[in-house]
Coordinates of C-alpha atoms in Angstrom, one line a residue:
X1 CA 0.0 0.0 0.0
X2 CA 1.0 3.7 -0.5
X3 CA 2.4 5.4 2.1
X4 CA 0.4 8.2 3.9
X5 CA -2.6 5.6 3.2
X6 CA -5.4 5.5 6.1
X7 CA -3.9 1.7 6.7
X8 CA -0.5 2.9 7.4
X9 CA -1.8 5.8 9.8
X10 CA -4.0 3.9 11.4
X11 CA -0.9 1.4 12.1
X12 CA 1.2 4.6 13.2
X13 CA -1.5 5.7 15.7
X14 CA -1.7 2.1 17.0
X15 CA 2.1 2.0 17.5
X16 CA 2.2 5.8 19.1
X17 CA -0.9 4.2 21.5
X18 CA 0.8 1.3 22.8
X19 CA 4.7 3.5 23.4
X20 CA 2.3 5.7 25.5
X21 CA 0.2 2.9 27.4
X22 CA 2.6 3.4 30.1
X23 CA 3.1 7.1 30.0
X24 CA -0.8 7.2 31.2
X25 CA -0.5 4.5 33.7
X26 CA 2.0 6.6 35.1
X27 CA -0.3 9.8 34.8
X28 CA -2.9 8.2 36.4
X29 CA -0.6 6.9 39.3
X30 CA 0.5 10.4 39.7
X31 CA -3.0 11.8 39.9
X32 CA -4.1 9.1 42.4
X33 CA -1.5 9.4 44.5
X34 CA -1.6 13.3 44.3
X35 CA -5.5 12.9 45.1
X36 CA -4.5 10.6 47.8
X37 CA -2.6 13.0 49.2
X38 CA -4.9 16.2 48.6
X39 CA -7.8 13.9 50.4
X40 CA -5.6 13.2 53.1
X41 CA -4.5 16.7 53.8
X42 CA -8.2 17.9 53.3
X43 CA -9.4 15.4 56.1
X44 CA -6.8 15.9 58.3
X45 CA -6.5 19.5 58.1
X46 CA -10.4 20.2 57.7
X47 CA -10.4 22.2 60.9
X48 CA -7.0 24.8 60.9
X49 CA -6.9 24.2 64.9
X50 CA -5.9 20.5 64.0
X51 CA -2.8 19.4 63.0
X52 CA -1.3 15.5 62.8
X53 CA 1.8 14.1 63.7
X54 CA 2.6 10.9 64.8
X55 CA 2.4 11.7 68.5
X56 CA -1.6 12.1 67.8
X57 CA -1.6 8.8 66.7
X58 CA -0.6 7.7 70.0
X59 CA -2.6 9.9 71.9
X60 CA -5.7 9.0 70.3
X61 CA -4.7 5.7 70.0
X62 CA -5.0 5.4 66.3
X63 CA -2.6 2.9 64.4
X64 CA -2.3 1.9 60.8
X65 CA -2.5 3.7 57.7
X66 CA -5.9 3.8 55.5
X67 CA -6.2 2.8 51.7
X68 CA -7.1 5.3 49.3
X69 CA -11.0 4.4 49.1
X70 CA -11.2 4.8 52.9
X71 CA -9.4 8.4 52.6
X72 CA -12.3 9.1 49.9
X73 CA -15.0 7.7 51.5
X74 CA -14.2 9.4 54.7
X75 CA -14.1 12.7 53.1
X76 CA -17.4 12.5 51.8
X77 CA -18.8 11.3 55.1
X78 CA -17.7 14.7 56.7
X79 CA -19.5 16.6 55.1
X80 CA -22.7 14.3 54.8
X81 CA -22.8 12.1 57.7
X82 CA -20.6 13.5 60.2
X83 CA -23.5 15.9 61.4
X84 CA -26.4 12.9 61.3
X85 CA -24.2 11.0 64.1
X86 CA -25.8 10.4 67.2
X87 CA -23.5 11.4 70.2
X88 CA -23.7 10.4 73.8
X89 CA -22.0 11.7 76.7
X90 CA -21.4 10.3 80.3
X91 CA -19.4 12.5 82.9
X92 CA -19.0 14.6 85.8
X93 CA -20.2 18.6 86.0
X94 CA -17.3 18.9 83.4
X95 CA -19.4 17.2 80.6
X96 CA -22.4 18.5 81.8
X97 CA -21.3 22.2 81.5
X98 CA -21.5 23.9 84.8
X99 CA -20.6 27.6 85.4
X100 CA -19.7 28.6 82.1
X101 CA -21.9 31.3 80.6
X102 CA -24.0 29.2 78.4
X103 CA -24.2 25.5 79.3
X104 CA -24.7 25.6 75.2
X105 CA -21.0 26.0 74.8
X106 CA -19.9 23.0 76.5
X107 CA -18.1 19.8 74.5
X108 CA -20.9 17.6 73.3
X109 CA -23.2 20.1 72.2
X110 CA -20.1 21.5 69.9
X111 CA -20.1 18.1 68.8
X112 CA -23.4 17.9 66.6
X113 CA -27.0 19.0 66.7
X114 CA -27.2 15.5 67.4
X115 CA -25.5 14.9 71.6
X116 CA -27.6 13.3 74.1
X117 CA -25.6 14.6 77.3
X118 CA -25.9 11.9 80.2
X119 CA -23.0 13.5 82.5
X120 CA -24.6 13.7 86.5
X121 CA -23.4 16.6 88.5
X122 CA -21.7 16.0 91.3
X123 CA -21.7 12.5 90.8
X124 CA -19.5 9.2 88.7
X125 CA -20.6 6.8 86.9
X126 CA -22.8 4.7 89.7
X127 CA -26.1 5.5 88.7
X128 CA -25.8 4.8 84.7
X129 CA -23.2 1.6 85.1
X130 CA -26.3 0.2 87.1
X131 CA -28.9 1.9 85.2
X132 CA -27.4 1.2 81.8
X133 CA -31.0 0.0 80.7
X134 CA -32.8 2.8 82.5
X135 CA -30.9 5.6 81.0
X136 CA -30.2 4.5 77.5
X137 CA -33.5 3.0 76.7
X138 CA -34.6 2.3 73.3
X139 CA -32.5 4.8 72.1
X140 CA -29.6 4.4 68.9
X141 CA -26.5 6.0 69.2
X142 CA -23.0 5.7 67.3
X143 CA -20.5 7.7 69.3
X144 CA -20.1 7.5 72.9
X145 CA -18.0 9.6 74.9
X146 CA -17.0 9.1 78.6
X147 CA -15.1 11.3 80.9
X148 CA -12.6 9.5 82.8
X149 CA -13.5 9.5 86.7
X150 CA -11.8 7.0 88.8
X151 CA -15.1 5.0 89.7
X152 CA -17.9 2.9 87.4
X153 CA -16.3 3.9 84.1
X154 CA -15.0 0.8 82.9
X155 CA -18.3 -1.2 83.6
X156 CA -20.2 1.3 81.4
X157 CA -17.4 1.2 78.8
X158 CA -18.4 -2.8 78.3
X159 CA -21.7 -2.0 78.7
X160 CA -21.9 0.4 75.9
X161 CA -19.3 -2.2 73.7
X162 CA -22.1 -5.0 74.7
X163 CA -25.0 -3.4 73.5
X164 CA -23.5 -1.2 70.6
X165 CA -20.8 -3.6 69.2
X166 CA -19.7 -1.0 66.3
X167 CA -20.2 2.1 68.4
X168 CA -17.2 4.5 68.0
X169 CA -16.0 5.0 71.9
X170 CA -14.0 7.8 73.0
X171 CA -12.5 7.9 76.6
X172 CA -11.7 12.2 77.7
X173 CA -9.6 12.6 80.2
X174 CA -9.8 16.0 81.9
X175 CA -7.6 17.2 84.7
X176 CA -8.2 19.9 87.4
X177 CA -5.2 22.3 88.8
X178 CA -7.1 21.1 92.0
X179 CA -5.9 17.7 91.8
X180 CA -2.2 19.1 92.1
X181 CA -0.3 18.8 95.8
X182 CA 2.3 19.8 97.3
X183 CA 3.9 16.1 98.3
X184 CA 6.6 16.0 100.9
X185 CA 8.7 12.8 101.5
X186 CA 7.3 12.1 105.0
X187 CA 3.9 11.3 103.3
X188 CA 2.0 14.7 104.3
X189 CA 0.5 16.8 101.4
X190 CA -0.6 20.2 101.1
X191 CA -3.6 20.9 97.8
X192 CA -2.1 23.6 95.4
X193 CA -4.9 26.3 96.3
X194 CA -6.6 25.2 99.7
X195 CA -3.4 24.8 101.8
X196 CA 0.0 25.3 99.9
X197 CA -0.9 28.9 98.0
X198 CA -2.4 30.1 101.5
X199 CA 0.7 29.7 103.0
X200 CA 3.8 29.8 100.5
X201 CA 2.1 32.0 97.6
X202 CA 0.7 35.0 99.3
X203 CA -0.6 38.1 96.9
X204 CA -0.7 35.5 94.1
X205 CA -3.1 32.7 94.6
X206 CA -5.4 34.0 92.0
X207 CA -2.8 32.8 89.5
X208 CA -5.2 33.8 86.6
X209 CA -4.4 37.3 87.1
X210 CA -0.5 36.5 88.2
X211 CA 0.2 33.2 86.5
X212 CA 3.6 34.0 85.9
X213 CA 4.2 35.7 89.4
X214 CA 2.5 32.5 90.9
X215 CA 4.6 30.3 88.9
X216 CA 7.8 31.7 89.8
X217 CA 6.6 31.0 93.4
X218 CA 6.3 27.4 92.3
X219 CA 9.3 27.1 91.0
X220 CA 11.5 28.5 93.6
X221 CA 9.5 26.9 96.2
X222 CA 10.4 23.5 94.3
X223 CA 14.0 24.4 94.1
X224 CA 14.2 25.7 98.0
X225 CA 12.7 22.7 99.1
X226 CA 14.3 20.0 96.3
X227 CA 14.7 16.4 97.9
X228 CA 12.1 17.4 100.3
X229 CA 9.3 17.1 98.3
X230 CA 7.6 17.9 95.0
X231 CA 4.1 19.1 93.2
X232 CA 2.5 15.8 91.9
X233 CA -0.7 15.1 90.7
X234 CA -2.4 12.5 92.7
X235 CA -2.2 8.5 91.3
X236 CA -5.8 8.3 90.3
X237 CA -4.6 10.7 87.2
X238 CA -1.2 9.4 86.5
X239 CA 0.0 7.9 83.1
X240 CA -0.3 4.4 84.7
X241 CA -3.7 4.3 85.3
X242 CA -5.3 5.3 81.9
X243 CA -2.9 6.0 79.5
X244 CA -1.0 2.7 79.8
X245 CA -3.7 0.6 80.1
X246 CA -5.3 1.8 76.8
X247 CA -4.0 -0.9 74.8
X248 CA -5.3 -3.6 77.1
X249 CA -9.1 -1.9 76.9
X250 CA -8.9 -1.5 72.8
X251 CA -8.2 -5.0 73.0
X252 CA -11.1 -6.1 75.3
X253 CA -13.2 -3.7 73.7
X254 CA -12.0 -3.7 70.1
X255 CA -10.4 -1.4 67.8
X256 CA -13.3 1.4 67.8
X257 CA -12.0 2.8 71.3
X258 CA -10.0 6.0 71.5
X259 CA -8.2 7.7 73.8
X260 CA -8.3 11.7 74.0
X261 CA -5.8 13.1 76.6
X262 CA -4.9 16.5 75.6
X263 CA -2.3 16.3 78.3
X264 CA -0.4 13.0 77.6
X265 CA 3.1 14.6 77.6
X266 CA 2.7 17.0 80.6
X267 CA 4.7 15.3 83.5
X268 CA 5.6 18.4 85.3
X269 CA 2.7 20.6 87.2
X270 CA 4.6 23.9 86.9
X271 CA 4.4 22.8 83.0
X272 CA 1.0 21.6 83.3
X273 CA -0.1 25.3 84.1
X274 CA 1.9 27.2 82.3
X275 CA 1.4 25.3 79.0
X276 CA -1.8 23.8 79.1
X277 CA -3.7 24.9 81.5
X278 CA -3.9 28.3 82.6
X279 CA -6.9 29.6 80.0
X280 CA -8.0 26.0 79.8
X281 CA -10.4 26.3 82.8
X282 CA -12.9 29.0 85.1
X283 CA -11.8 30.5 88.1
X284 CA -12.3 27.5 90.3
X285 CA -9.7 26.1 89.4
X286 CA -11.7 22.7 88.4
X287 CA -14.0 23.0 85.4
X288 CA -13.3 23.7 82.1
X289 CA -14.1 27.2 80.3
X290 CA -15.3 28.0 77.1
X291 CA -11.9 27.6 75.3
X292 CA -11.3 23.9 77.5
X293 CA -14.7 23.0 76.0
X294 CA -13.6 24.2 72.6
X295 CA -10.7 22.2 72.9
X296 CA -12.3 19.2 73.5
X297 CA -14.8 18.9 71.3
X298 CA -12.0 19.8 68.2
X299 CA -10.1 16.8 69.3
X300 CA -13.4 14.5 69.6
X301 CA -14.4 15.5 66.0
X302 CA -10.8 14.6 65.2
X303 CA -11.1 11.2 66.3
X304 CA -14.1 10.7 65.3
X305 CA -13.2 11.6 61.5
X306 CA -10.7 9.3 60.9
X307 CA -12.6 6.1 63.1
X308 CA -15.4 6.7 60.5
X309 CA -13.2 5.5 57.8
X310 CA -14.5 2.1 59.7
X311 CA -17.8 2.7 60.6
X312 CA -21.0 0.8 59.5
X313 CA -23.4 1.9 57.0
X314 CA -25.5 0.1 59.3
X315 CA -23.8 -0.4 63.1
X316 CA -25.5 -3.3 65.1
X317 CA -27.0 -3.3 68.1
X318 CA -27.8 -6.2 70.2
X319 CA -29.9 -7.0 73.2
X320 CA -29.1 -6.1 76.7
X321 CA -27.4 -8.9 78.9
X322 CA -28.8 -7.5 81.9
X323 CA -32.0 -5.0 83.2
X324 CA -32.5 -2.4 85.2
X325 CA -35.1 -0.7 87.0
X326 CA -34.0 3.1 88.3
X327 CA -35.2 6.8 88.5
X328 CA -32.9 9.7 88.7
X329 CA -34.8 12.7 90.6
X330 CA -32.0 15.0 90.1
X331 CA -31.9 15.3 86.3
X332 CA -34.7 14.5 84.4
X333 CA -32.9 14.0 81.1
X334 CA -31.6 10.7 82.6
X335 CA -35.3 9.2 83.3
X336 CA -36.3 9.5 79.7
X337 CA -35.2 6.0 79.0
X338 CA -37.1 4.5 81.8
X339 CA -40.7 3.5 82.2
X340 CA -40.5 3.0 86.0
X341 CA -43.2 3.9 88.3
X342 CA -43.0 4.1 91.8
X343 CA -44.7 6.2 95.2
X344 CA -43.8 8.1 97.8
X345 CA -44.7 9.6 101.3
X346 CA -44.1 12.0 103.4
X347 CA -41.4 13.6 100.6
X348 CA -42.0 16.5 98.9
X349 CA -40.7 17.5 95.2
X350 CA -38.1 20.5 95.3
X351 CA -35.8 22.0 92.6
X352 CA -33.3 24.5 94.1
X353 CA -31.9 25.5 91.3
X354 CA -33.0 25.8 87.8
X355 CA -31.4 21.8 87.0
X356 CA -31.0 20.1 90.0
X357 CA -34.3 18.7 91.5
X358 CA -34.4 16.4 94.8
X359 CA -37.6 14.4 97.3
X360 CA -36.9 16.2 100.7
X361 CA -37.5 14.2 103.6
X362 CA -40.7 16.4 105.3
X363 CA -43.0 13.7 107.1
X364 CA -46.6 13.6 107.7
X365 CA -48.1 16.5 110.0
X366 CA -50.8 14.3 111.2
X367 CA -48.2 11.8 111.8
X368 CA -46.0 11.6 115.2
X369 CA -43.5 13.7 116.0
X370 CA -40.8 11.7 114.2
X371 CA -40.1 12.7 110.7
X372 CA -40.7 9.4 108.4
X373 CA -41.1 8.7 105.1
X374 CA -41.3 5.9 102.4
X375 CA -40.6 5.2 98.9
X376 CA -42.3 2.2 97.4
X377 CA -41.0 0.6 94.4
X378 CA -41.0 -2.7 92.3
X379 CA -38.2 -5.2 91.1
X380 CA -40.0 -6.3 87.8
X381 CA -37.8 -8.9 87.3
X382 CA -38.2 -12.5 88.2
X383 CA -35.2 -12.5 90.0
X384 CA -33.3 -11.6 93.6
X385 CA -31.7 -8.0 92.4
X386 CA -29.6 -5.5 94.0
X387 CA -31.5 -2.1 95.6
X388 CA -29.6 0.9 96.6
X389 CA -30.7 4.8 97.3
X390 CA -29.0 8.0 96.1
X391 CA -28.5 11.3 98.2
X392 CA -27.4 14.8 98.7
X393 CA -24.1 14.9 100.7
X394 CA -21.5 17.4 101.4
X395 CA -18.4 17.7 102.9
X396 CA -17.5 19.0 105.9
X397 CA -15.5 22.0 104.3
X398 CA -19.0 23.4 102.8
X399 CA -19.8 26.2 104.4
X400 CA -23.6 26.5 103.8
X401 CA -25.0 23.1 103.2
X402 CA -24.9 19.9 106.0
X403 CA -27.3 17.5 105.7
X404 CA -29.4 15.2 108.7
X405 CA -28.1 11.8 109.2
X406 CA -31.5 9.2 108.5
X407 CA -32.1 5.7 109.1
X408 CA -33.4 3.6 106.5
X409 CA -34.5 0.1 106.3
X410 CA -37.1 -1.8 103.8
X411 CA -39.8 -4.1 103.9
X412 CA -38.0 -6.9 103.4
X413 CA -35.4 -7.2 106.0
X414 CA -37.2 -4.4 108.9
X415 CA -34.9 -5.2 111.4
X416 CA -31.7 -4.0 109.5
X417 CA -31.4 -0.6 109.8
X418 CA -28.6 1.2 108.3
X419 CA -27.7 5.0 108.6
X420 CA -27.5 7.1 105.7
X421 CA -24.7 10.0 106.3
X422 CA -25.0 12.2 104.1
X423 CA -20.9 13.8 104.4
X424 CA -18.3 12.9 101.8
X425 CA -15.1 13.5 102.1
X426 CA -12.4 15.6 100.9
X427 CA -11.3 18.9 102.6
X428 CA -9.3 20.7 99.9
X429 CA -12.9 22.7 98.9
X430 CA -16.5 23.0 99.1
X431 CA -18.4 19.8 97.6
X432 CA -21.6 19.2 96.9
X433 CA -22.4 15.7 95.3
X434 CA -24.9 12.6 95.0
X435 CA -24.1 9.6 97.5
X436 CA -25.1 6.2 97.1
X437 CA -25.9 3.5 99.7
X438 CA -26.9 -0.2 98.8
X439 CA -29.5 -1.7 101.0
X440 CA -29.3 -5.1 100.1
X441 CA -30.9 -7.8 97.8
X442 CA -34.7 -7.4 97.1
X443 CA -37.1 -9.9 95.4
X444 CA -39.4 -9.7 92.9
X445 CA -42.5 -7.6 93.3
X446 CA -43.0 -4.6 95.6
X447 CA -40.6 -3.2 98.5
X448 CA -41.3 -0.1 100.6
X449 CA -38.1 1.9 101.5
X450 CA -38.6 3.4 105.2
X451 CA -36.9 6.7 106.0
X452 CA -36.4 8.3 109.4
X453 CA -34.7 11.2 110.0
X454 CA -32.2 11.4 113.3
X455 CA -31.5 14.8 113.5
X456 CA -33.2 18.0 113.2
X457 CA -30.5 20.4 114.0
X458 CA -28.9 20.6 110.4
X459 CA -29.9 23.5 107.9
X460 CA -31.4 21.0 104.8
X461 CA -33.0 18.3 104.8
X462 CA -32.9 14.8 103.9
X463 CA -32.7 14.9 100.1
X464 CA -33.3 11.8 98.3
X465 CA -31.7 11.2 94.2
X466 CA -32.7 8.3 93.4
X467 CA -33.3 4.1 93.3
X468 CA -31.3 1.6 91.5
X469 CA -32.9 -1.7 91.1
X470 CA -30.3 -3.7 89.3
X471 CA -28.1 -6.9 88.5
X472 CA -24.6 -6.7 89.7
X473 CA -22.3 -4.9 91.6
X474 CA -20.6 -1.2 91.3
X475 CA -19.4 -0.6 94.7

């Protein structure tokens, strides 16, 4: 054939087609990886306060690398699903928001529109580790997060696991420039602000106003005294106890648990204060402010970005192992899982403030002298389960609130009487928290609770919480 002819063209183009065959393979290579990349930044980068490095890994307790379709499917999850999750939260008054301006401004409801906050004030995790059933109720969730305390938290960790097998867990852990002490060798300790500041930091214990002043009064105090004795946060916060033993509870609760501990690397209080701490919380000392909140909820959204990469289109959940039957009279949110009923006399319904509601102990005027009272309630089981109360209690450092000491027995067992004393302890400030007292195995069916008060001198009364009806122990 003549050359130039559509035949020999056609043969050219075929030839030029197969040379650049793997020109394009290596285009497309390049653009994957370069989209790989730009994905990956996007993602990780997505909010300009967050910023990756390896040491994240570890404090989140991430580990691994994701493919390319996890990067791309995760990116389009942040913007479409991220927002439809359903958050819970457990904690102390931290989660729940006290004493900042606008309980609105605290972690989980920066989280999503979607946060169901179960955090008890002044209280642990007791009352939903028992009353898993009771507080969670029918209801869906696919994040959980739980503030660390130092009782209960594990329990409801499985708990949650149990019943939520894909949910994406996060364990907070939040420290207070209250927890830090003065720790001399002999074994005696003087708390930062309500002994050692009074006595060796005069003109600067309001260290927001003189951090650097009340630093410096640390430091040379640590230096004056070195070999005597050190600042220390106390062993229920060390590395030890949560950070260390992360690895075992991913294990035992799989790989959707995270750990978010903005203050993994602080070993040093003086540090601790300077560098992390001193705008991080309000002027008690103890709860986190506005920009604390802030924090936390940027490093929750964090996580919970990349563990999406993993999560479900459709998360299982699975039946509770065990039941429950409780009432919490001191935040409603936490009854609206529960269906339980139950009676009361010679109590009275008060709220003294606008979120904290209590049954004081008032008797029956046409009654005797004695000030009684009963709560009747039902084990709707078909089982022996455990029963125990919840109470108002302060410590004897509280200045304006003591309340009575009150004897209380049930139906069951009338001849055991056991004292509720409503004092808890701790001396280093003014606490006001929920106490609870078990009372003993009850059977199926109905059991009055009898209260009788025992003194009349204190300011407040009695002030009943709550009832657990439930299957195992917490204490």
């Amino acid at each position: 054939m003549m050359k130039g002819s559509p035949h020999n063209r056609h043969s050219l183009a075929l030839k030029l087609g197969r040379l650049a065959m793997p020109l394009v393979a290596i285009a497309i290579v390049i653009t994957r990886c370069v989209s790989y990349k730009t994905f990956r930044r996007q993602l990780q980068y997505a909010d300009p306060k967050t910023v990756e490095t390896k040491a994240d890994n570890n404090l989140y307790g991430i580990l691994g690398t994701e493919s390319y379709e996890d990067i791309v499917r995760t990116f389009r999850l942040h913007q479409e699903d991220l927002q439809r999750l359903r958050y819970v939260t457990f904690g102390t008054s931290h989660t729940w928001g006290a004493h900042i301006l606008n309980r609105q401004d605290a972690y989980p409801y920066l989280l999503s529109p979607n946060v169901t906050n179960l955090a008890i004030r002044g209280s642990r995790y007791e009352y939903p580790s028992k009353c898993f059933e009771s507080t969670i109720g029918d209801r869906i969730f696919d994040v959980a997060v739980v503030e660390i305390t130092s009782s209960g938290d594990e329990l409801l960790l499985h708990k949650l696991r149990q019943r939520f097998p894909d949910m994406i867990i996060i364990y907070l852990r939040h420290l207070s420039s209250y927890d830090i002490s003065w720790c001399w060798k002999n074994g005696t300790k003087e708390r930062l602000f309500a002994s050692w500041a009074p006595k060796h930091a005069t003109g600067s214990a309001d260290y927001y106003r003189s951090l650097p002043l009340f630093l410096g009064k640390m430091k040379d105090f640590s230096e004056k005294h070195k070999g005597l004795g050190e600042f220390q946060f106390p062993a229920v916060f060390q590395e030890q106890n949560f950070v260390a033993r992360m690895p075992q509870m991913q294990q035992e609760l799989g790989q959707n648990t995270f750990l978010v501990d903005l203050y993994a690397t602080v070993k040093d209080p003086v540090e601790f204060l300077y560098k992390n701490f001193g705008e991080y919380t309000l002027l008690d000392h103890h709860h986190p402010s506005e920009l604390g909140h802030e924090n936390y909820a940027t490093a929750i959204k964090h996580v919970v970005q990349r563990a999406l990469r993993k999560y479900p289109v459709n998360p299982r959940v699975n039946e509770m192992e065990s039941h429950d039957s409780c009432v919490n009279l001191f935040q409603d949110e936490l009854n609206l899982g529960s269906k339980v009923k139950f009676v009361t006399t010679g109590f009275t319904r008060e709220c003294y403030t606008e979120h904290k509601c209590t049954f004081e102990l008032v008797g029956d005027e046409k009654a005797s002298e004695a000030i009684e009272g009963a709560l009747t309630v039902i084990n709707p089981g078909d089982a022996f389960q455990n029963l125990s109360i919840s109470f108002m209690a302060s410590n004897p450092s509280h200045k304006s609130i003591s309340y009575p000491n009150t004897e209380v027995w049930t139906s069951i067992n009338p001849t055991n009487k056991i004292i509720a004393k409503p004092v808890t302890r701790g001396n280093y400030r003014e606490l006001h928290v929920v106490k609870s007292m078990p009372l003993g195995e009850i059977p199926p069916g109905k059991v009055i609770i009898n209260f009788q008060l025992l003194d009349n001198t204190k300011d407040k009364p009695f002030r009943l919480v709550g009832f657990m009806i439930y299957t195992g122990n917490v204490e």
